[in-house]
Amino acid sequence: MSRQLFPESPAYLRQLSAAGRERARALFIFLNALILISTAFILALNLLLKPLPTVNALIVSAIASSFLCLWLLHNGRPQLAGNIINGVIFAVILYLTYLDATGAYPLHGFTQTGMMAAGLALAGLFGSKRLPLVFGVVYSLTLLGLVFYLSSLHNWSDLRRSTVEFTLDGIIALVAGSILIFLLRRIYDRSLAAISTRNRRLERFLSSLRRSEERFHRLSDASFEAVVLSQDGRILEANRAFTELFGHNADDDVTIEGLVSAEHRDRLRSLLNSDSRKSAELLCKRRDGSTLLVEARSSIIKNPDSAVRSIVMRDITNERKNLELLEHLAYHDALTGLGNRKLLQQTTESILVEGRRCAILLADLDRFKEINDTLGHPFGDALLQGLAHRIRESFPAPFLTCRTGGDEFTLLIPDPDGESMVRDIAQSFSDAINRALRTDGVTLEMQCSIGASYSPNHGSDFEALFRCADVAMYAAKRSGTGIAVYASILDLHNPRRLMLLSDLGRMVREKAFELHFQPKVDLINHDIDGYEVLTRWTHPRLGSISPAELIPLAETGNHIGLLTETVIDVTLEQMRSWAPQFKPTLAVNVSARNLVDEMFPERVIQAIEEYNINPAQLELEITESAFMHDPQRALQSVSRLNQAGITLSIDDFGTGYSSLSYLTDLPVQALKIDLSFIREMIKKEKHQILVSSTIQLAHGLGLAVIAEGVENEDTARALRKMECDFGQGFHFGAPVPAPAIMRR
């Protein structure tokens, strides 16, 4: 620890504040001024009363020293000034101590001792660490002088009492001054050490605070979120992300409230007035005038003197747009933009919870699958979009229009006024759908079946109302009326359909069906040329299920592809059981799903080889719509089957949308005229012309012709006249199981 206040403490000087250094400088100036004035006064008094050359010299030296100290202080040299003051004070002490010994300026007793002690204390307070060494030299010289003085005496009578007293007084004064200096320095050093320790701690704290502030600014600028420190609505500080987000700097004359749009300022005030952590979504304005949505989180940073509010803002504009898009997709059909089943359910339940009434109209497009298979899915999608646009324009709010299935459109009617109103709106719904619609250059007459249900008569929740509308829709489709309102009697069919759908997959996997065979007869010689294979399913609880009911169910449940291949496999197994005594040609219907399956031909060919069957014995019947579903892939499959020697024919000819040009491309051996033309042929001349023209066309292409639905001899006779090759129908024989064929 240094022994002087300023000269030997440069580190302490650096720790002092500017105000502290000014106070120290002022103290030095005051002391030097005091010395200057005092010595000048003594000099004047001494010159007037009793000149003492030695004293005058001492005073002049003090004056010169004071001027020198003032000059050094003015030029920033406090250490040299302090040492000069030390020297002047100590010189005065020594002079006054021994002055009386020479008799020049006597001071006696306690006056001299007190002056010396006080002077030494003052010198020690401002003295350097070398002062104790000087004291030691003075003690030694004083005692040595006293010893020499005493030893030089010849007798004790020569001893001058005053000399001894003055010498002893000087020694006592030096000892007392030294003790006083020691005590004062101990007190001073401890105080100085405490102050220095406190200052070092303060310096470390300030340094840590500066580092923390720097880290805060670095972290704040590295953040992608805008960070603002605000007080009373004013922006005190802001990071780089704030500037990038809003286009403003922290120095700009802008307030937090000025950033927020008027409609959200109440939210902002609530956020700023909260004493706890809180967040809010705020619509804000950028500097260029554009708007953005931010999530603002607010918290308070408390200081001893004040509190600052921290606001962290995150741009959620795109996030909210994406969320709204996801919500829209969650409640709307992606293809048509109409509401989906989820939106229909939510809206219906909201109406019912409010104690209001509503009605549901469920429309199913007739023959849409055939259109989709024939003209392709892109055409079908465009058709659905056109219908959706028409329905939306015909039934604006408060109606809700939805697409709840592939070819199902639903209309929600809020607050209907009885069944008559429901029927009237259902008729308008039907008219909107059934009008001719032109899509991709093709004009089609649409047909639909509509089922209606309404609360509270048919249910008090969405599921009940929708199920009743579905039941009524299928009733309308079966009856051909186009529109049906739910009645309890119609509900008998719905559990049956659900039961069949649930058991269909198991039936296919377990081959729990039976094959029946309907003969195909040569119209000229009446011989049986082959059989068409028909699938019969006897349900454990519902009994026999006809093909007219089974095939649509299989198509609905996506079981048709597996069902077809399973039927082919069982058919080949039946052929092997009949061989070699009986080798008829057996015809199996093939679905569109099989034709677009690239591996289907290979699996059929492999099965034929495994059962060791002549490929020509297997005939595959393909509908026009199945071929038109994907003509290119279907043509590849048909060509591969034809190359393997399998017989191919076109089924239900005349009911599809195929072009006649495909007949020249398809490697088929026969075509079957649909029974709808054959049954009406006798009664309607136009049907006779169509049948006759088809037979001639087929023969011209080298194809055999098979007429379906021959139910009497008149029809058979007319077909013979038209030179039709084969006939099939109840006139020649109903479908029978395999054992019955062998008994014929």
XYZ file of C-alpha atoms in Angstrom:
744
model
C 0.000 0.000 0.000
C 1.419 3.439 -0.879
C 2.222 5.868 1.952
C 1.150 9.079 0.225
C -2.215 10.332 -0.868
C -1.665 11.214 -4.497
C 1.983 11.155 -5.568
C 2.611 7.459 -4.948
C -0.834 6.199 -6.039
C -1.116 6.445 -9.845
C -3.455 3.386 -9.964
C -5.717 5.022 -7.417
C -5.655 8.258 -9.382
C -6.838 6.345 -12.461
C -9.723 4.909 -10.454
C -10.876 8.326 -9.264
C -13.680 10.006 -11.075
C -13.168 13.303 -12.834
C -14.862 15.080 -9.930
C -12.493 13.397 -7.440
C -9.434 14.499 -9.366
C -10.726 18.060 -9.452
C -11.285 18.030 -5.689
C -7.719 16.786 -5.072
C -6.296 19.458 -7.342
C -8.315 22.120 -5.523
C -6.960 20.890 -2.152
C -3.359 21.260 -3.317
C -4.022 24.733 -4.626
C -5.674 25.707 -1.328
C -2.741 24.452 0.760
C -0.189 26.218 -1.410
C -2.198 29.395 -1.341
C -2.394 29.144 2.473
C 1.377 28.691 2.713
C 1.926 31.559 0.300
C -0.298 33.971 2.224
C 1.059 32.901 5.643
C 4.703 33.197 4.683
C 4.105 36.515 2.986
C 2.478 37.847 6.172
C 5.327 36.584 8.399
C 7.922 38.054 6.022
C 6.294 41.455 6.138
C 5.956 41.375 9.918
C 9.546 40.255 10.371
C 10.932 42.992 8.153
C 8.993 45.666 10.031
C 9.773 44.552 13.584
C 13.011 42.606 13.951
C 14.768 41.276 10.886
C 16.068 37.748 11.213
C 18.104 36.807 8.146
C 17.703 33.104 8.680
C 13.937 33.334 9.079
C 13.681 35.627 6.072
C 15.610 33.168 3.978
C 13.321 30.371 5.141
C 10.208 32.408 4.320
C 11.505 33.398 0.897
C 12.274 29.740 0.228
C 8.691 28.791 1.252
C 7.268 31.469 -1.051
C 9.384 30.224 -3.928
C 8.354 26.663 -3.167
C 4.672 27.651 -3.169
C 4.974 29.325 -6.546
C 6.772 26.250 -7.874
C 4.010 23.954 -6.525
C 1.294 26.083 -8.113
C 3.112 25.925 -11.435
C 3.541 22.145 -11.155
C -0.143 21.650 -10.247
C -1.217 23.804 -13.159
C 0.862 21.645 -15.505
C -0.449 18.353 -14.131
C 2.517 17.365 -11.915
C 0.905 16.744 -8.499
C 3.588 14.252 -7.386
C 6.440 16.773 -7.538
C 4.257 19.405 -5.897
C 3.499 17.060 -3.008
C 7.177 16.282 -2.433
C 8.062 19.991 -2.355
C 5.333 20.623 0.243
C 6.765 17.752 2.330
C 10.223 19.237 2.182
C 9.081 22.738 3.124
C 7.040 21.573 6.122
C 9.815 19.303 7.427
C 12.418 22.051 7.037
C 10.249 24.389 9.101
C 9.861 21.714 11.782
C 13.617 21.140 12.030
C 14.354 24.826 12.073
C 11.845 25.559 14.787
C 13.090 22.570 16.772
C 16.743 23.657 16.989
C 16.339 27.370 16.678
C 16.281 27.863 20.396
C 19.439 25.856 20.813
C 21.332 28.653 19.102
C 19.367 31.313 20.919
C 18.060 32.899 17.742
C 14.311 32.348 18.124
C 13.453 30.696 21.408
C 10.272 28.715 21.886
C 9.809 26.864 25.119
C 8.041 23.885 26.602
C 4.811 22.471 25.296
C 4.486 25.185 22.643
C 7.530 23.910 20.819
C 6.575 20.273 21.360
C 2.990 20.744 20.133
C 4.131 22.715 17.104
C 6.631 20.043 16.186
C 4.129 17.209 16.675
C 1.443 18.965 14.610
C 3.939 19.850 11.927
C 5.231 16.311 11.758
C 1.661 14.962 11.566
C 0.827 17.318 8.703
C 4.061 16.420 6.950
C 3.370 12.728 7.449
C -0.174 13.061 6.095
C 1.173 14.452 2.854
C 4.556 12.839 3.143
C 6.155 10.195 1.042
C 7.120 6.701 2.062
C 10.674 7.962 2.583
C 9.645 10.163 5.555
C 10.222 7.476 8.283
C 13.773 7.077 6.973
C 14.305 10.802 7.379
C 12.933 10.576 10.917
C 15.428 7.831 11.676
C 18.309 9.944 10.435
C 17.087 12.882 12.502
C 16.795 10.703 15.630
C 20.339 9.363 15.110
C 21.875 12.754 14.464
C 20.070 14.329 17.394
C 21.089 11.624 19.855
C 24.633 11.508 18.447
C 24.937 15.253 18.810
C 23.716 15.059 22.389
C 26.242 12.322 23.190
C 29.125 14.289 21.666
C 27.957 17.364 23.465
C 27.897 15.617 26.824
C 31.247 13.904 26.268
C 32.898 17.202 25.426
C 32.053 18.689 28.804
C 34.889 18.904 31.358
C 32.454 18.913 34.241
C 28.743 18.973 34.810
C 28.885 22.651 35.587
C 29.539 23.316 31.940
C 26.240 21.655 31.070
C 23.757 24.184 29.793
C 20.350 23.220 31.034
C 18.481 24.872 28.173
C 20.410 22.977 25.562
C 19.563 19.646 27.113
C 15.963 20.588 27.575
C 15.587 21.812 24.043
C 17.282 18.732 22.714
C 15.089 16.449 24.808
C 12.011 18.446 23.778
C 12.941 17.948 20.149
C 13.361 14.212 20.660
C 10.036 13.987 22.491
C 8.346 16.010 19.726
C 9.816 13.749 17.080
C 8.674 10.613 18.935
C 5.196 12.043 19.573
C 4.902 13.190 15.983
C 6.032 9.772 14.746
C 3.459 7.997 16.916
C 0.758 10.389 15.754
C 1.841 9.891 12.139
C 1.758 6.114 12.629
C -1.773 6.210 14.020
C -3.050 8.630 11.400
C -1.420 6.605 8.624
C -2.976 3.381 9.920
C -6.413 4.964 9.926
C -5.815 6.565 6.568
C -4.385 3.386 4.998
C -7.351 1.309 6.132
C -9.791 3.883 4.788
C -7.840 4.081 1.574
C -7.743 0.279 1.290
C -11.494 0.063 1.834
C -12.118 2.770 -0.739
C -9.718 1.130 -3.179
C -11.359 -2.287 -2.676
C -14.801 -0.809 -3.172
C -13.619 1.021 -6.271
C -12.099 -2.158 -7.693
C -15.365 -3.997 -7.092
C -17.249 -1.142 -8.701
C -14.888 -1.225 -11.654
C -15.353 -4.997 -12.027
C -19.113 -4.553 -11.784
C -19.073 -1.791 -14.387
C -16.863 -3.901 -16.642
C -19.187 -6.892 -16.231
C -22.152 -4.643 -16.896
C -20.532 -3.340 -20.078
C -19.771 -6.896 -21.220
C -23.357 -7.942 -20.450
C -24.644 -4.971 -22.376
C -22.420 -5.854 -25.320
C -23.589 -9.487 -25.202
C -27.196 -8.315 -25.013
C -26.737 -6.130 -28.084
C -24.985 -8.925 -29.981
C -27.693 -11.437 -29.079
C -30.388 -8.899 -29.832
C -28.950 -8.138 -33.261
C -28.498 -11.849 -33.978
C -32.176 -12.508 -33.271
C -34.628 -12.806 -36.158
C -37.281 -11.279 -33.930
C -37.620 -7.533 -33.475
C -36.630 -6.509 -29.939
C -37.651 -3.074 -28.645
C -36.990 -1.404 -25.291
C -39.721 1.096 -24.593
C -40.606 3.531 -21.847
C -43.849 5.501 -21.774
C -44.521 4.410 -25.345
C -41.202 5.789 -26.600
C -38.678 3.529 -28.306
C -35.404 3.645 -26.373
C -33.515 0.938 -28.217
C -34.217 -1.495 -31.041
C -32.221 -4.245 -32.720
C -31.378 -4.804 -36.364
C -34.365 -7.103 -36.908
C -36.679 -4.229 -35.930
C -35.192 -2.068 -38.679
C -35.481 -4.871 -41.220
C -39.061 -5.619 -40.187
C -40.500 -2.107 -40.038
C -38.006 0.019 -41.980
C -37.552 2.331 -38.960
C -34.462 2.962 -36.868
C -34.552 3.376 -33.104
C -33.589 7.034 -33.604
C -36.611 7.727 -35.812
C -39.379 9.812 -34.327
C -41.835 6.936 -34.017
C -43.691 5.430 -31.068
C -44.885 1.912 -30.429
C -48.460 3.060 -30.890
C -47.523 4.674 -34.191
C -46.491 1.267 -35.538
C -49.849 -0.373 -34.786
C -52.961 0.094 -36.907
C -55.887 1.922 -35.313
C -58.113 -1.147 -34.998
C -55.525 -2.991 -32.865
C -54.386 -0.157 -30.580
C -56.697 -1.291 -27.796
C -54.856 -4.612 -27.844
C -51.548 -2.737 -27.663
C -52.657 -0.650 -24.671
C -53.769 -3.791 -22.866
C -50.372 -5.317 -23.619
C -48.420 -2.287 -22.376
C -50.514 -1.841 -19.233
C -50.079 -5.436 -18.107
C -47.715 -6.068 -15.192
C -47.150 -9.678 -16.206
C -45.847 -11.381 -19.311
C -48.454 -11.134 -22.035
C -48.726 -11.630 -25.785
C -51.053 -10.346 -28.485
C -51.401 -10.368 -32.251
C -51.139 -6.877 -33.712
C -51.702 -5.540 -37.211
C -48.812 -3.137 -37.848
C -47.658 -0.729 -40.536
C -44.228 -0.595 -42.115
C -42.483 2.598 -43.061
C -43.477 2.097 -46.715
C -47.160 1.818 -45.743
C -47.527 -1.945 -46.160
C -49.094 -3.958 -43.371
C -47.951 -7.023 -41.495
C -49.273 -9.150 -38.673
C -46.943 -9.633 -35.704
C -47.040 -11.612 -32.507
C -45.915 -9.246 -29.734
C -44.700 -10.503 -26.334
C -44.254 -7.962 -23.563
C -42.408 -8.082 -20.251
C -41.088 -5.539 -17.737
C -37.398 -5.022 -16.936
C -37.237 -3.379 -13.499
C -34.383 -1.061 -12.475
C -33.896 0.615 -9.079
C -34.857 3.998 -10.519
C -37.313 3.059 -13.267
C -38.859 0.261 -15.308
C -38.370 -0.446 -19.018
C -40.697 -2.577 -21.103
C -39.255 -5.166 -23.448
C -41.360 -5.983 -26.506
C -40.408 -8.875 -28.787
C -42.221 -8.942 -32.127
C -42.320 -11.797 -34.636
C -43.693 -11.495 -38.154
C -46.480 -14.064 -38.501
C -47.994 -12.726 -41.738
C -47.014 -15.703 -43.878
C -47.625 -18.085 -40.991
C -51.176 -16.784 -40.637
C -51.758 -16.983 -44.399
C -50.546 -20.579 -44.415
C -52.712 -21.344 -41.402
C -55.745 -19.816 -43.108
C -54.941 -21.840 -46.226
C -54.686 -25.029 -44.172
C -57.941 -24.199 -42.419
C -59.573 -23.564 -45.792
C -58.274 -26.865 -47.124
C -59.459 -28.584 -43.962
C -63.002 -27.361 -44.556
C -63.195 -27.155 -48.353
C -62.906 -29.501 -51.297
C -59.595 -28.980 -53.106
C -61.030 -29.654 -56.579
C -64.209 -27.560 -56.570
C -63.669 -25.085 -53.740
C -67.001 -26.068 -52.214
C -67.279 -26.994 -48.562
C -66.454 -30.547 -47.578
C -68.157 -32.962 -45.217
C -66.335 -31.497 -42.206
C -67.647 -27.994 -42.912
C -71.119 -29.391 -43.571
C -71.075 -31.233 -40.251
C -69.784 -28.247 -38.284
C -72.308 -25.831 -39.804
C -75.206 -28.251 -39.347
C -74.346 -28.848 -35.700
C -74.017 -25.094 -35.085
C -77.529 -24.545 -36.444
C -78.961 -27.391 -34.385
C -77.233 -26.234 -31.178
C -78.941 -22.855 -31.596
C -82.296 -24.628 -31.621
C -82.932 -23.895 -35.309
C -84.034 -26.246 -38.058
C -82.164 -27.321 -41.161
C -82.464 -29.663 -44.130
C -79.854 -31.626 -46.081
C -80.131 -32.373 -49.801
C -77.728 -35.037 -51.087
C -77.333 -35.256 -54.878
C -75.523 -38.121 -56.612
C -74.657 -37.863 -60.321
C -76.038 -40.716 -62.410
C -73.592 -42.579 -64.661
C -70.730 -40.297 -63.647
C -68.370 -43.237 -63.275
C -69.093 -44.196 -66.844
C -68.380 -40.646 -67.978
C -65.175 -40.616 -65.954
C -64.060 -43.978 -67.304
C -64.938 -43.057 -70.881
C -63.711 -39.484 -71.229
C -60.978 -39.642 -68.608
C -60.427 -38.233 -65.163
C -59.292 -34.762 -66.342
C -62.597 -34.389 -68.179
C -64.484 -35.660 -65.131
C -62.688 -33.174 -62.879
C -63.496 -30.307 -65.240
C -67.122 -31.446 -65.302
C -67.297 -31.431 -61.502
C -65.761 -27.959 -61.381
C -68.325 -26.662 -63.862
C -71.187 -28.160 -61.873
C -69.777 -26.746 -58.628
C -69.625 -23.255 -60.139
C -73.211 -23.528 -61.305
C -74.435 -24.823 -57.923
C -72.581 -22.093 -56.027
C -74.129 -19.364 -58.181
C -77.606 -20.884 -57.929
C -77.512 -21.201 -54.133
C -75.636 -18.320 -52.471
C -75.675 -17.674 -48.721
C -77.410 -18.541 -46.465
C -77.295 -21.892 -48.308
C -74.147 -23.979 -47.901
C -72.994 -25.964 -50.935
C -70.585 -28.859 -50.399
C -68.966 -31.748 -52.214
C -69.126 -34.730 -49.884
C -68.041 -37.515 -52.243
C -66.584 -38.233 -55.651
C -69.812 -37.416 -57.499
C -71.928 -36.228 -54.553
C -73.006 -32.631 -53.964
C -74.785 -31.548 -50.790
C -76.928 -28.506 -50.089
C -77.613 -27.358 -46.519
C -80.863 -25.407 -46.103
C -81.071 -23.320 -42.911
C -84.481 -22.743 -41.324
C -86.704 -24.558 -43.894
C -90.439 -23.890 -43.704
C -91.773 -27.428 -43.870
C -91.397 -30.359 -46.266
C -93.001 -28.568 -49.201
C -90.266 -25.946 -49.146
C -87.622 -28.691 -48.947
C -89.131 -30.385 -52.013
C -89.237 -27.106 -53.952
C -85.586 -26.373 -53.225
C -84.691 -29.987 -54.067
C -86.344 -29.523 -57.454
C -84.344 -26.326 -58.029
C -81.220 -28.206 -56.971
C -82.015 -30.938 -59.490
C -82.675 -28.389 -62.251
C -79.341 -26.682 -61.611
C -77.476 -29.972 -61.993
C -79.492 -31.518 -64.818
C -79.080 -28.647 -67.275
C -76.795 -29.347 -70.222
C -73.176 -28.566 -69.433
C -70.448 -27.971 -72.001
C -67.000 -29.073 -70.911
C -63.862 -29.205 -73.069
C -65.940 -28.948 -76.223
C -68.315 -31.733 -75.186
C -71.937 -31.007 -74.204
C -73.503 -33.477 -71.794
C -77.002 -33.811 -70.372
C -76.464 -34.543 -66.692
C -78.829 -36.507 -64.476
C -78.816 -36.795 -60.706
C -80.695 -38.451 -57.868
C -81.442 -36.353 -54.769
C -82.288 -37.481 -51.247
C -83.639 -35.052 -48.655
C -83.930 -35.050 -44.875
C -84.782 -32.321 -42.387
C -84.839 -31.742 -38.651
C -86.357 -32.512 -36.267
C -88.459 -35.094 -38.137
C -85.517 -37.129 -39.417
C -82.942 -36.520 -36.708
C -81.509 -34.047 -34.251
C -77.822 -34.365 -35.189
C -75.753 -34.248 -38.342
C -74.996 -37.967 -38.636
C -78.662 -38.899 -38.445
C -79.722 -36.277 -41.006
C -76.932 -37.148 -43.437
C -77.635 -40.872 -43.176
C -81.326 -40.284 -43.852
C -80.502 -38.113 -46.872
C -78.199 -40.870 -48.157
C -80.937 -43.484 -47.765
C -83.419 -41.233 -49.583
C -80.920 -40.592 -52.382
C -80.471 -44.307 -53.070
C -84.229 -44.715 -52.981
C -84.569 -41.968 -55.608
C -81.923 -43.665 -57.728
C -83.656 -47.049 -57.540
C -87.111 -45.676 -58.254
C -85.985 -43.369 -61.045
C -88.017 -40.465 -59.628
C -84.931 -38.280 -59.218
C -86.003 -36.851 -55.835
C -87.011 -38.591 -52.609
C -87.621 -37.310 -49.101
C -86.613 -39.674 -46.344
C -89.230 -41.994 -44.893
C -88.683 -44.784 -42.396
C -89.760 -47.416 -44.922
C -86.782 -46.513 -47.127
C -84.348 -47.274 -44.339
C -84.736 -51.019 -44.805
C -82.181 -50.984 -47.617
C -79.446 -49.061 -45.918
C -78.375 -51.622 -43.266
C -78.329 -54.256 -45.986
C -75.946 -52.229 -48.112
C -73.632 -51.529 -45.185
C -73.645 -55.189 -44.207
C -72.808 -56.282 -47.738
C -69.952 -53.810 -48.005
C -68.480 -54.976 -44.711
C -68.627 -58.673 -45.740
C -67.604 -58.275 -49.390
C -63.850 -58.287 -48.814
C -64.004 -61.445 -46.733
C -66.133 -63.126 -49.403
C -63.551 -62.396 -52.114
C -60.583 -63.525 -50.011
C -62.293 -66.756 -48.987
C -63.800 -67.360 -52.458
C -67.166 -67.640 -50.735
C -69.130 -67.334 -53.973
C -70.517 -69.687 -56.623
C -70.144 -69.558 -60.391
C -73.193 -69.855 -62.601
C -72.993 -70.391 -66.339
C -75.383 -68.992 -68.984
C -75.177 -70.602 -72.430
C -74.235 -68.759 -75.594
C -76.116 -70.407 -78.518
C -75.396 -70.499 -82.229
C -78.507 -68.936 -83.820
C -78.210 -71.007 -86.985
C -77.743 -74.564 -85.676
C -78.839 -73.981 -82.044
C -75.639 -75.507 -80.657
C -74.114 -74.198 -77.432
C -70.916 -72.411 -78.356
C -69.845 -71.474 -74.824
C -70.967 -69.985 -71.533
C -70.796 -66.635 -69.796
C -69.581 -66.896 -66.207
C -71.756 -65.061 -63.669
C -70.915 -64.672 -59.987
C -73.489 -65.575 -57.375
C -73.031 -64.725 -53.710
C -75.201 -66.269 -51.039
C -74.853 -64.079 -47.963
C -75.098 -65.942 -44.625
C -77.901 -63.669 -43.409
C -79.201 -61.809 -46.474
C -79.388 -64.732 -48.859
C -78.685 -64.625 -52.614
C -77.079 -61.418 -53.940
C -77.621 -60.762 -57.657
C -74.836 -59.558 -59.988
C -76.752 -56.294 -60.491
C -76.255 -55.591 -56.783
C -72.888 -57.283 -56.291
C -70.880 -55.583 -59.068
C -71.731 -51.960 -58.068
C -70.914 -52.844 -54.463
C -67.556 -54.277 -55.492
C -66.781 -51.159 -57.512
C -67.764 -48.924 -54.597
C -65.595 -50.828 -52.133
C -62.615 -51.110 -54.523
C -62.891 -54.911 -54.528
C -63.699 -55.255 -58.236
C -60.112 -55.852 -59.401
C -59.429 -58.661 -56.935
C -62.907 -60.104 -57.486
C -62.299 -60.326 -61.256
C -58.970 -62.132 -60.877
C -60.452 -64.488 -58.271
C -63.346 -65.341 -60.618
C -60.863 -66.037 -63.443
C -58.867 -68.321 -61.153
C -61.976 -70.282 -60.066
C -63.134 -70.478 -63.715
C -59.816 -71.987 -64.812
C -60.021 -74.459 -61.960
C -63.512 -75.451 -63.167
C -62.203 -75.957 -66.719
C -59.513 -78.297 -65.454
C -62.072 -80.325 -63.505
C -64.171 -80.773 -66.710
C -61.283 -81.734 -68.954
C -60.756 -83.725 -71.015
C -64.384 -84.786 -71.513
C -65.812 -81.227 -71.656
C -63.939 -78.204 -72.991
C -66.350 -75.275 -73.468
C -65.337 -71.632 -73.959
C -66.044 -69.642 -70.813
C -66.406 -65.854 -70.887
C -65.519 -63.688 -67.859
C -66.163 -59.953 -67.516
C -63.074 -57.778 -66.938
C -63.188 -54.430 -65.121
C -61.455 -51.186 -66.017
C -59.248 -51.548 -62.950
C -57.818 -54.789 -64.340
C -57.042 -53.303 -67.748
C -54.947 -50.462 -66.335
C -52.987 -52.934 -64.199
C -49.826 -53.655 -66.204
C -49.297 -57.003 -64.471
C -52.855 -58.249 -65.015
C -52.141 -59.955 -68.396
C -49.093 -61.723 -66.983
C -51.023 -63.055 -64.000
C -53.792 -64.372 -66.273
C -51.301 -66.032 -68.612
C -49.442 -67.567 -65.668
C -52.710 -68.939 -64.247
C -53.617 -70.503 -67.628
C -50.243 -72.213 -67.729
C -50.569 -73.468 -64.152
C -53.979 -75.027 -64.850
C -52.792 -76.321 -68.244
C -55.764 -74.829 -70.111
C -55.979 -73.945 -73.783
C -55.904 -70.089 -73.856
C -58.615 -70.025 -76.550
C -61.064 -71.593 -74.069
C -60.949 -68.405 -71.944
C -62.836 -65.411 -73.289
C -62.502 -62.032 -71.605
C -65.362 -59.560 -72.086
C -64.378 -55.880 -71.958
C -66.888 -53.033 -71.773
C -66.479 -49.894 -73.856
C -66.271 -47.764 -70.725
C -63.533 -49.997 -69.269
C -61.476 -49.540 -72.408
C -62.040 -45.767 -72.521
C -60.892 -45.340 -68.899
C -57.270 -45.324 -70.119
C -57.195 -46.302 -73.839
C -53.411 -46.542 -74.170
C -52.832 -48.818 -71.196
C -55.977 -50.807 -71.951
C -54.786 -51.375 -75.520
C -51.440 -52.653 -74.243
C -53.162 -55.102 -71.877
C -55.602 -56.315 -74.533
C -52.803 -56.778 -77.077
C -50.759 -58.846 -74.631
C -53.766 -61.061 -73.838
C -54.497 -61.497 -77.548
C -50.893 -62.493 -78.230
C -51.291 -65.232 -75.616
C -54.216 -66.694 -77.620
C -56.999 -65.563 -75.273
C -60.339 -64.745 -76.926
C -61.479 -61.132 -76.476
C -64.880 -59.499 -76.994
C -66.496 -56.095 -76.439
C -69.367 -56.286 -73.936
C -72.482 -54.054 -73.781
C -71.696 -52.499 -77.165
C -73.745 -49.365 -77.844
C -74.026 -48.104 -74.277
C -70.641 -46.429 -73.967
C -68.957 -43.367 -75.407
C -66.271 -45.036 -77.477
C -65.440 -44.057 -81.000
C -66.072 -46.623 -83.708
C -62.500 -46.083 -84.840
C -61.339 -48.073 -81.804
C -62.937 -51.160 -83.285
C -60.270 -51.155 -85.968
C -57.492 -50.923 -83.363
C -58.699 -53.407 -80.768
C -57.528 -57.024 -81.257
C -60.974 -58.478 -80.433
C -62.846 -61.374 -82.043
C -66.457 -60.504 -81.159
C -68.820 -57.872 -79.835
C -71.950 -58.237 -77.707
C -74.911 -55.957 -78.384
C -76.385 -54.675 -75.123
C -79.667 -56.201 -74.035
C -81.314 -52.744 -73.844
C -81.366 -52.659 -77.675
C -82.342 -56.305 -78.113
C -85.341 -56.212 -75.735
C -86.873 -53.181 -77.468
C -85.981 -54.308 -80.979
C -89.341 -55.879 -81.791
C -91.318 -52.852 -80.589
C -89.100 -50.044 -81.878
C -88.039 -49.806 -85.485
C -85.089 -47.552 -84.668
C -83.654 -50.227 -82.421
C -83.981 -52.762 -85.262
C -82.040 -50.409 -87.528
C -79.335 -49.916 -84.885
C -78.999 -53.665 -84.265
C -78.919 -54.480 -87.981
C -76.336 -51.771 -88.681
C -74.165 -52.966 -85.814
C -74.229 -56.555 -87.097
C -73.246 -55.447 -90.591
C -70.479 -53.226 -89.228
C -69.068 -56.014 -87.074
C -69.139 -58.517 -89.899
C -67.413 -55.986 -92.100
C -64.621 -55.851 -89.545
C -64.467 -59.619 -89.295
C -66.056 -59.778 -85.850
C -68.637 -62.244 -84.596
C -71.815 -60.752 -83.063
C -73.506 -61.921 -79.865
C -76.957 -60.597 -78.924
C -77.694 -60.344 -75.182
C -81.165 -60.451 -73.639
C -82.878 -62.807 -76.092
C -86.018 -63.744 -74.169
C -88.375 -65.128 -76.858
C -88.418 -66.820 -80.226
C -89.579 -63.705 -82.092
C -86.442 -61.899 -81.092
C -84.310 -64.924 -82.000
C -86.007 -65.173 -85.387
C -85.425 -61.470 -86.136
C -81.765 -61.808 -85.215
C -81.364 -64.783 -87.549
C -82.728 -62.672 -90.388
C -80.120 -60.028 -89.573
C -77.480 -62.792 -89.695
C -76.524 -62.390 -86.038
C -74.116 -65.163 -85.061
C -74.965 -65.964 -81.427
C -77.707 -65.310 -78.917
C -77.754 -65.290 -75.135
C -80.701 -64.927 -72.773
C -83.438 -66.739 -70.898
C -84.898 -67.984 -74.177
C -81.865 -70.254 -74.505
C -81.267 -70.896 -70.817
C -80.902 -69.263 -67.429
C -77.600 -69.201 -65.575
C -77.033 -72.532 -63.784
C -74.296 -73.939 -61.519
C -71.615 -76.256 -62.882
C -73.256 -79.587 -61.884
C -76.415 -78.653 -63.829
C -74.403 -78.166 -67.032
C -73.035 -81.695 -66.872
C -76.550 -83.106 -66.491
C -77.754 -81.498 -69.733
